Coordinates of N, CA and C in Angstrom, one line a residue:
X196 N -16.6 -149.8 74.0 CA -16.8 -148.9 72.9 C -16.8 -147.5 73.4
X197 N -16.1 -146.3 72.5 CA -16.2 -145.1 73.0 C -16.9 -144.8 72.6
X198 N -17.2 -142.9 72.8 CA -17.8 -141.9 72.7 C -16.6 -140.8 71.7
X199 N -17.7 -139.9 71.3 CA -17.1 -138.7 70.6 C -16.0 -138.1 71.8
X200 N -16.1 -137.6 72.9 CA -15.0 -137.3 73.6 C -14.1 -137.8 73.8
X201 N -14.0 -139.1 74.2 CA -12.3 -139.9 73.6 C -11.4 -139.8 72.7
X202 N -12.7 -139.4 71.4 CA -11.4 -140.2 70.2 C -10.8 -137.8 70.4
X203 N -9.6 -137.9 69.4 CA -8.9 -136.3 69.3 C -9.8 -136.4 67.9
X204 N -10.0 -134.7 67.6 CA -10.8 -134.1 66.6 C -10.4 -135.1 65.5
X205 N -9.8 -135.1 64.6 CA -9.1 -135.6 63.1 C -9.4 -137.5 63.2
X206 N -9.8 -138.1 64.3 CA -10.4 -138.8 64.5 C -12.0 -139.0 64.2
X207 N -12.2 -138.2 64.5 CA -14.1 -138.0 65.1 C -15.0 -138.2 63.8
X208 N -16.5 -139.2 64.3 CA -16.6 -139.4 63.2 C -18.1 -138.6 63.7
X209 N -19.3 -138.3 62.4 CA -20.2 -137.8 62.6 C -21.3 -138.9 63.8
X210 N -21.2 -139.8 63.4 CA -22.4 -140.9 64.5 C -21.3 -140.9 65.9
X211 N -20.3 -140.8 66.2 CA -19.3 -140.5 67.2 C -19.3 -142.4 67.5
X212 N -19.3 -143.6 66.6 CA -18.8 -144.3 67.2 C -17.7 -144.8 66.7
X213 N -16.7 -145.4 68.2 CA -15.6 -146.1 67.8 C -15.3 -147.5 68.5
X214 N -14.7 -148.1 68.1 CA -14.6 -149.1 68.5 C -13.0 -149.5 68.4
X215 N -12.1 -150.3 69.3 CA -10.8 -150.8 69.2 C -10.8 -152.4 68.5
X216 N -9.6 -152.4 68.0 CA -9.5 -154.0 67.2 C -10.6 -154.9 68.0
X217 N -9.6 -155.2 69.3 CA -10.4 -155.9 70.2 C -11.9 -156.1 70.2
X218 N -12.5 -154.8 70.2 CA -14.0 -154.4 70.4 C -14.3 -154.8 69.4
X219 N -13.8 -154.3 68.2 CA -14.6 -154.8 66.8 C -14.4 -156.2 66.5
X220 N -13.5 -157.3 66.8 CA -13.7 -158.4 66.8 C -15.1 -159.0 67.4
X221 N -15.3 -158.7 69.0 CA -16.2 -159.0 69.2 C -17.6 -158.7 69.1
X222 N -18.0 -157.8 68.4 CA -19.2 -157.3 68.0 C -19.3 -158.2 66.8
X223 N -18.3 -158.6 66.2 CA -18.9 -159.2 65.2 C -18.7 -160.6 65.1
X224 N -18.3 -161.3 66.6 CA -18.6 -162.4 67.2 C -20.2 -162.3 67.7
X225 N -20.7 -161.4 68.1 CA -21.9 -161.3 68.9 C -23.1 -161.3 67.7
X226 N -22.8 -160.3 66.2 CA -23.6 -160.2 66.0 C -23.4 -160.8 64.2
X227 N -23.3 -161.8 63.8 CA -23.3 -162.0 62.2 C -23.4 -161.2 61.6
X228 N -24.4 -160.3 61.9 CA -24.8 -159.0 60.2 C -23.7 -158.4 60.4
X229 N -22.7 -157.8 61.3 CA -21.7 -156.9 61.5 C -20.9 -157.1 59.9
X230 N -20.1 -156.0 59.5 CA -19.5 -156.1 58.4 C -18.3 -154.9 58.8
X231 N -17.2 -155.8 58.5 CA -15.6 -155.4 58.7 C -15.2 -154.7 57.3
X232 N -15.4 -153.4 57.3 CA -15.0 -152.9 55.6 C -13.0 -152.8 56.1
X233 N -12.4 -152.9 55.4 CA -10.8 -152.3 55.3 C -10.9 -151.2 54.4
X234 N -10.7 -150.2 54.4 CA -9.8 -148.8 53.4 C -8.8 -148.5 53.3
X235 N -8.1 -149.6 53.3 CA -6.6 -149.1 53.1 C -6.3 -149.3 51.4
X236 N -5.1 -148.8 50.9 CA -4.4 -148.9 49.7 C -4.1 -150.9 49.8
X237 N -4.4 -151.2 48.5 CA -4.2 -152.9 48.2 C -2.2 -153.0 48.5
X238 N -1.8 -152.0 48.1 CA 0.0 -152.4 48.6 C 0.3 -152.3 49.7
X239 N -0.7 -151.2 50.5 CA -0.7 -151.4 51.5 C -0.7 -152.7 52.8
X240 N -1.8 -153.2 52.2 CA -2.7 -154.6 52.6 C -1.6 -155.9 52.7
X241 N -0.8 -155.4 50.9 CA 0.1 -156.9 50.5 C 1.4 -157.1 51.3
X242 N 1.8 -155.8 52.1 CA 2.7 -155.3 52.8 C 2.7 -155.9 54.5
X243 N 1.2 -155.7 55.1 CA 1.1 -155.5 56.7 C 0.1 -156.4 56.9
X244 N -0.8 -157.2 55.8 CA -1.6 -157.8 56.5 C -2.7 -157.4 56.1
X245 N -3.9 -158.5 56.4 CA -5.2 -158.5 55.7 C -5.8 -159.2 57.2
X246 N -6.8 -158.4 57.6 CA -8.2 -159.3 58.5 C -8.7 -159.8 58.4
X247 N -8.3 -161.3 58.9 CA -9.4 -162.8 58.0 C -10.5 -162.4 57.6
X248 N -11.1 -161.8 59.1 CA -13.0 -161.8 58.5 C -13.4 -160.3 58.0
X249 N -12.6 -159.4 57.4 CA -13.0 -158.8 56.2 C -14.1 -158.9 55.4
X250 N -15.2 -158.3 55.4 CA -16.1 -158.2 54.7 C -15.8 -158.1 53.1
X251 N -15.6 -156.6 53.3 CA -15.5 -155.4 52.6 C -14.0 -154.7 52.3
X252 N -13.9 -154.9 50.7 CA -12.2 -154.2 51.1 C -12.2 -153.0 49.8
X253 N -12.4 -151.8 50.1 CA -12.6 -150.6 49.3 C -11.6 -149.4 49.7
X254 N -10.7 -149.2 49.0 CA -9.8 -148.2 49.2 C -10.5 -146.5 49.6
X255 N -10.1 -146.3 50.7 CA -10.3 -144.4 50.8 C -9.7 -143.5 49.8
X256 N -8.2 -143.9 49.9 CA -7.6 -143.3 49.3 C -6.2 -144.1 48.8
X257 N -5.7 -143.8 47.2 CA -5.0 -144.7 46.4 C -3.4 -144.3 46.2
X258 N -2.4 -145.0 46.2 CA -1.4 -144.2 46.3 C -1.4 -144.0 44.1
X259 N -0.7 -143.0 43.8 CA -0.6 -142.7 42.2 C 1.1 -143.7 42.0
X260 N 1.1 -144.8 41.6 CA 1.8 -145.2 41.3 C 2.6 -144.5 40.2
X261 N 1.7 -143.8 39.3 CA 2.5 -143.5 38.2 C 3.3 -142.2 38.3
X262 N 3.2 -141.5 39.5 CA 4.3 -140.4 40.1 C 5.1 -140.5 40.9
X263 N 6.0 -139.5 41.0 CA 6.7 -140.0 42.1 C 7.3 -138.6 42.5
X264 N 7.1 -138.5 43.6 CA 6.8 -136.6 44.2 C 8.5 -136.8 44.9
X265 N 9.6 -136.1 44.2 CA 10.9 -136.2 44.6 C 11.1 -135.4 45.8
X266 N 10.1 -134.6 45.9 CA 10.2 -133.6 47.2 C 10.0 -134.3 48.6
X267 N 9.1 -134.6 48.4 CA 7.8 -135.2 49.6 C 8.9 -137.1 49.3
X268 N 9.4 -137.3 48.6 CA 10.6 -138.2 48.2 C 9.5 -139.7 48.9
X269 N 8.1 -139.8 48.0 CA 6.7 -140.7 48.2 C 6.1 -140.5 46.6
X270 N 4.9 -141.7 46.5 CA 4.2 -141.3 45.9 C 3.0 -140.8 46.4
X271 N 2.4 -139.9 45.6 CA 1.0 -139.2 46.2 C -0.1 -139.7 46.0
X272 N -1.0 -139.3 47.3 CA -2.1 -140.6 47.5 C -2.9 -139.3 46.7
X273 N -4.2 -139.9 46.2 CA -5.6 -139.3 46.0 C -6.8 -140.1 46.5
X274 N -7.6 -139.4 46.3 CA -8.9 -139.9 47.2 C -9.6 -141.0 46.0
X275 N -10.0 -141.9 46.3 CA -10.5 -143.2 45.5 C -11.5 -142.5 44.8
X276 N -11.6 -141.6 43.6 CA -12.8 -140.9 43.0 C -14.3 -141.8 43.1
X277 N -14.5 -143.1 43.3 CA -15.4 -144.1 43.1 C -15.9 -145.0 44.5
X278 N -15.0 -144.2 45.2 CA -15.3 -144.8 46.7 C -16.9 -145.3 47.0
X279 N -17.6 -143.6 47.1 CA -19.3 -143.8 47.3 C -19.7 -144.9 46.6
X280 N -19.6 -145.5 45.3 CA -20.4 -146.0 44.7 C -19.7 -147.5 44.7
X281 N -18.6 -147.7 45.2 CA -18.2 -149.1 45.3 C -18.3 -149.6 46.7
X282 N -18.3 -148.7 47.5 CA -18.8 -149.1 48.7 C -20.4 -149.4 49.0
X283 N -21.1 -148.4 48.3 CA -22.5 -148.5 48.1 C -23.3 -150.2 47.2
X284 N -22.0 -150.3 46.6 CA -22.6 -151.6 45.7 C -22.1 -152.2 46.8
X285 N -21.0 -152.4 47.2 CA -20.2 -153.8 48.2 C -21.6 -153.9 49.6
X286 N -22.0 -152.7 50.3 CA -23.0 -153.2 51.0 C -23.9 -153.8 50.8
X287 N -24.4 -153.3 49.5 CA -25.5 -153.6 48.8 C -25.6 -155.3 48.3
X288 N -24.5 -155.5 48.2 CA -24.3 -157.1 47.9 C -24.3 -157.5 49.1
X289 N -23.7 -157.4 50.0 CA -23.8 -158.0 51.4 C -25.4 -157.8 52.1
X290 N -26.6 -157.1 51.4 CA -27.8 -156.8 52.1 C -27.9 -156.0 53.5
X291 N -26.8 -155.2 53.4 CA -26.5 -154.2 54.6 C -27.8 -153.3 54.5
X292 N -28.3 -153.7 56.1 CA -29.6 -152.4 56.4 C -29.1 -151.4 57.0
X293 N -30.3 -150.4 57.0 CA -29.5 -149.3 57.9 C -28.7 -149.6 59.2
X294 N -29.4 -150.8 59.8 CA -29.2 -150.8 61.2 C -28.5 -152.0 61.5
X295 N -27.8 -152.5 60.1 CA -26.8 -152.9 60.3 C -25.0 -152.4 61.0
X296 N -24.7 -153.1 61.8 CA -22.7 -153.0 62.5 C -22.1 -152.8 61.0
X297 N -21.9 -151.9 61.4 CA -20.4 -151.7 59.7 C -19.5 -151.0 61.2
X298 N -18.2 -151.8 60.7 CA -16.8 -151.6 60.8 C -16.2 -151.1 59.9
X299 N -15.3 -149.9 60.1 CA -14.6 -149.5 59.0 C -13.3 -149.2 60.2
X300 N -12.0 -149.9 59.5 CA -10.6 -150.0 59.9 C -9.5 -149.6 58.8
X301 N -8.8 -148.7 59.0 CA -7.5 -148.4 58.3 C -6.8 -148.8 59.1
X302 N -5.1 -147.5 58.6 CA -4.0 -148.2 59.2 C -4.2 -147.8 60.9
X303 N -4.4 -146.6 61.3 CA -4.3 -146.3 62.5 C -5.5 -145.5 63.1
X304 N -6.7 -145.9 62.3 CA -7.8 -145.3 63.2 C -7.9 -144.2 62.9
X305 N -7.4 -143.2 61.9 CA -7.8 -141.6 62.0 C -8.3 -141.6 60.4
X306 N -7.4 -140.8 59.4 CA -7.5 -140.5 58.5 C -8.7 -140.4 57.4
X307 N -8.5 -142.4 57.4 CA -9.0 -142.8 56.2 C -10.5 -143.6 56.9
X308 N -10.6 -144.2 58.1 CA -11.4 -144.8 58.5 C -12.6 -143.6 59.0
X309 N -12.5 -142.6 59.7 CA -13.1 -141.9 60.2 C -13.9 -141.3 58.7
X310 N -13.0 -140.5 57.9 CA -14.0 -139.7 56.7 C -15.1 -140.6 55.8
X311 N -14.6 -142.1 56.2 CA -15.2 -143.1 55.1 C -16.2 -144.0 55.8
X312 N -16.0 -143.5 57.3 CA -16.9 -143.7 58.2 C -18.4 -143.2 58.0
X313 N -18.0 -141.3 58.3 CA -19.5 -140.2 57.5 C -19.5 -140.6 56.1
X314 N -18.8 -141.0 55.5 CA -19.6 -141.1 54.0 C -21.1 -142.2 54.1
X315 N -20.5 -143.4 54.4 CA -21.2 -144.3 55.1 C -22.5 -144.2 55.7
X316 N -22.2 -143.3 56.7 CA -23.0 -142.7 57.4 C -24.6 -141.8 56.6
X317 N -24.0 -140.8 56.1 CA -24.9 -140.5 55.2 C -25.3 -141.0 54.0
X318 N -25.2 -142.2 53.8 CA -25.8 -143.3 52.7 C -26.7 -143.7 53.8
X319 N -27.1 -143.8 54.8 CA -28.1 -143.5 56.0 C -28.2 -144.6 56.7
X320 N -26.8 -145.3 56.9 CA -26.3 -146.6 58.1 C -26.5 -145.7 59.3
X321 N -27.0 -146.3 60.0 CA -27.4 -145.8 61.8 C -25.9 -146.3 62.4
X322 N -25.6 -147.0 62.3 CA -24.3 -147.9 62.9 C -23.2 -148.2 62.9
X323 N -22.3 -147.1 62.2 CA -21.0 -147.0 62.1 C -20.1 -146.8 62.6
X324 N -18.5 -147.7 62.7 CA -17.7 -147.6 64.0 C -16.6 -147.3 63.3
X325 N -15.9 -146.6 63.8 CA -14.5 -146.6 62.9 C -13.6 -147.2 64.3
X326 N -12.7 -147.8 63.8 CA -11.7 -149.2 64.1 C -10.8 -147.6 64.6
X327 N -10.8 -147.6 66.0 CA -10.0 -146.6 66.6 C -8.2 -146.5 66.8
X328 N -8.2 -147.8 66.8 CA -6.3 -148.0 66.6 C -6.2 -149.1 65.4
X329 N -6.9 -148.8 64.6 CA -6.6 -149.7 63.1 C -6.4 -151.1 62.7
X330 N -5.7 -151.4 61.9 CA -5.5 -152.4 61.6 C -3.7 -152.8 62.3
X331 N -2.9 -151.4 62.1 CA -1.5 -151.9 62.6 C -1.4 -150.8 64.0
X332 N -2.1 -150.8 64.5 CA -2.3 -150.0 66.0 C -0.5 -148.4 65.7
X333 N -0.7 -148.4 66.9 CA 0.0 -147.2 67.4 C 1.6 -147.3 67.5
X334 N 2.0 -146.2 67.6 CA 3.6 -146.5 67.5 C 4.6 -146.6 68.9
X335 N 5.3 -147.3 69.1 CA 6.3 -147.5 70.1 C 6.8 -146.0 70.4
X336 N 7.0 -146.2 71.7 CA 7.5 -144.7 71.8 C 9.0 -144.7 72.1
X337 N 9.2 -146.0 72.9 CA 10.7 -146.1 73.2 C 11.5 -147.4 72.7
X338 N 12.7 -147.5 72.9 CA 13.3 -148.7 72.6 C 14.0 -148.3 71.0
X339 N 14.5 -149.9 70.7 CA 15.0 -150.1 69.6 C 14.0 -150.3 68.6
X340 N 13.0 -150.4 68.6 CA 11.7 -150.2 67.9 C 10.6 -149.1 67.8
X341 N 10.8 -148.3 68.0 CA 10.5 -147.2 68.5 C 10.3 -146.2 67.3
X342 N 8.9 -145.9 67.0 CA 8.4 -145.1 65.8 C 7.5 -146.4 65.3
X343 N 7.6 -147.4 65.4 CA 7.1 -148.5 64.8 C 6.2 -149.1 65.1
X344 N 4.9 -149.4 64.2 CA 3.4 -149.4 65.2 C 3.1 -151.0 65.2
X345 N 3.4 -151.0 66.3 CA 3.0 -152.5 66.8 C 2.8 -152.3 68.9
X346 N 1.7 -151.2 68.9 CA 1.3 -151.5 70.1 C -0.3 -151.3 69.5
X347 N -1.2 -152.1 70.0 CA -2.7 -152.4 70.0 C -2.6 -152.6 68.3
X348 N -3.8 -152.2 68.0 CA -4.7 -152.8 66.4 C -4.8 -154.0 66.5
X349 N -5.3 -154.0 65.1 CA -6.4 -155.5 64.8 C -4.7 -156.5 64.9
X350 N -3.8 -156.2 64.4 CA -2.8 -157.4 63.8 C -2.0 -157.5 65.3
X351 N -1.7 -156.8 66.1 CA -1.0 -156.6 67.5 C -1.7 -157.1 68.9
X352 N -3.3 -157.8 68.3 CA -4.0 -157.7 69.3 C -4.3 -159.2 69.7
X353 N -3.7 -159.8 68.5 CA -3.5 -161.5 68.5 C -5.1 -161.4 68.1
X354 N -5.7 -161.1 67.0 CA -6.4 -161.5 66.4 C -6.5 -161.8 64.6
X355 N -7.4 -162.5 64.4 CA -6.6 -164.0 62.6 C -6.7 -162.3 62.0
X356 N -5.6 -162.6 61.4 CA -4.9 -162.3 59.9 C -3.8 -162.7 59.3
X357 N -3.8 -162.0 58.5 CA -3.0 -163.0 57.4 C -2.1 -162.2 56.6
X358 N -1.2 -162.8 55.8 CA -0.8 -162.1 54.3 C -1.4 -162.3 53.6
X359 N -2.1 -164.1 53.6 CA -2.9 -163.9 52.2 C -4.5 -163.3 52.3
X360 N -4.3 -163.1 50.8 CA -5.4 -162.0 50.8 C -6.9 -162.5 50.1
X361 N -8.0 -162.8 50.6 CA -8.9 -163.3 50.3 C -9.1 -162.7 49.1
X362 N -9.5 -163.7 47.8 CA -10.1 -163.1 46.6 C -11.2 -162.4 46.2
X363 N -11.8 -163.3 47.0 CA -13.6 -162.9 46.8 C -13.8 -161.3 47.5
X364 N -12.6 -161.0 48.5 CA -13.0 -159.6 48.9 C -12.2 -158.7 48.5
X365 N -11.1 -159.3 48.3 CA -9.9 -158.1 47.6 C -10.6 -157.4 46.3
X366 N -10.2 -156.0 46.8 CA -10.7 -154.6 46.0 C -9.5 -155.3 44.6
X367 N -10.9 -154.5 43.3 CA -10.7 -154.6 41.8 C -10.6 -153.6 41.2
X368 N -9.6 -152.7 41.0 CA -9.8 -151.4 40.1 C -11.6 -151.5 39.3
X369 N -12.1 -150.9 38.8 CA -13.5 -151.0 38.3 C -14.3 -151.9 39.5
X370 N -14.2 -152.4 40.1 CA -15.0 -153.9 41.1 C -16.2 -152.3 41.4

């Protein structure tokens, strides 16, 4: 497990923990209470892959399907307005104490995992890791594959996932 000095700023989370696929698998081999939140977008998920033992699956941030930004030639994400309070319930069902392991993993360990990490955080979890190379790790730097993230993360690291997507934890608009 790292420290705040390892991870780069836009990484960094307020409790400064992080943890790699690898590492986060086994903490939650070691310890049952641990809970594996995902924040990624659900098309995201249906696309690259779902982490069998997923707790928790609550979006950071959502892409707007109903635009389509010709410039930026994407659709634009926004921040899940309802995040706090669906994450707050989803622990709350799982009986998460403060001093329970929460895992929180996106796609590559920065963005979405780290901010959704302090949110967490100050809902007043002592124990929060953000998943440092994500769910689809880092990008190739050379070769015929090259830009394309399949070195480390949870799916690169030969640990269970899947396409399919568990029901009981797959995120519900209103859930």
């Amino acid at each position: 497990m790292t420290q705040a000095e390892d991870a780069p700023a836009y990484r960094e989370t307020q409790l400064g923990l992080y943890v790699t696929a690898e590492e986060a698998y086994e903490l939650m081999q070691q310890d049952d209470e641990a809970l594996l939140i995902d924040v990624r977008d659900p098309i995201e998920i249906k696309f690259t892959g779902f982490a069998e033992p997923t707790d928790i699956h609550v979006p950071w941030v959502l892409a707007d399907r109903t635009q389509f930004d010709a410039d930026a030639k994407t659709w634009p994400i926004a921040r899940n307005p309802d995040f706090a309070a669906q994450i707050s319930a989803a622990l709350d069902q799982h009986n998460a104490e403060e001093s329970t392991p929460i895992i929180v993993m996106c796609r590559s360990g920065a963005t979405r995992s780290a901010p959704a990490a302090d949110l967490i955080a100050e809902m007043g979890y002592s124990e929060v890791y953000s998943v440092s190379d994500g769910f689809e790790g880092g990008k190739l730097e050379e070769g015929d594959s090259a830009g394309v993230r399949a070195r480390n993360g949870w799916r690169n690291s030969g640990l269970p996932w899947s396409y399919e997507i568990d029901p009981d934890v797959a995120w519900h608009e209103g859930k």
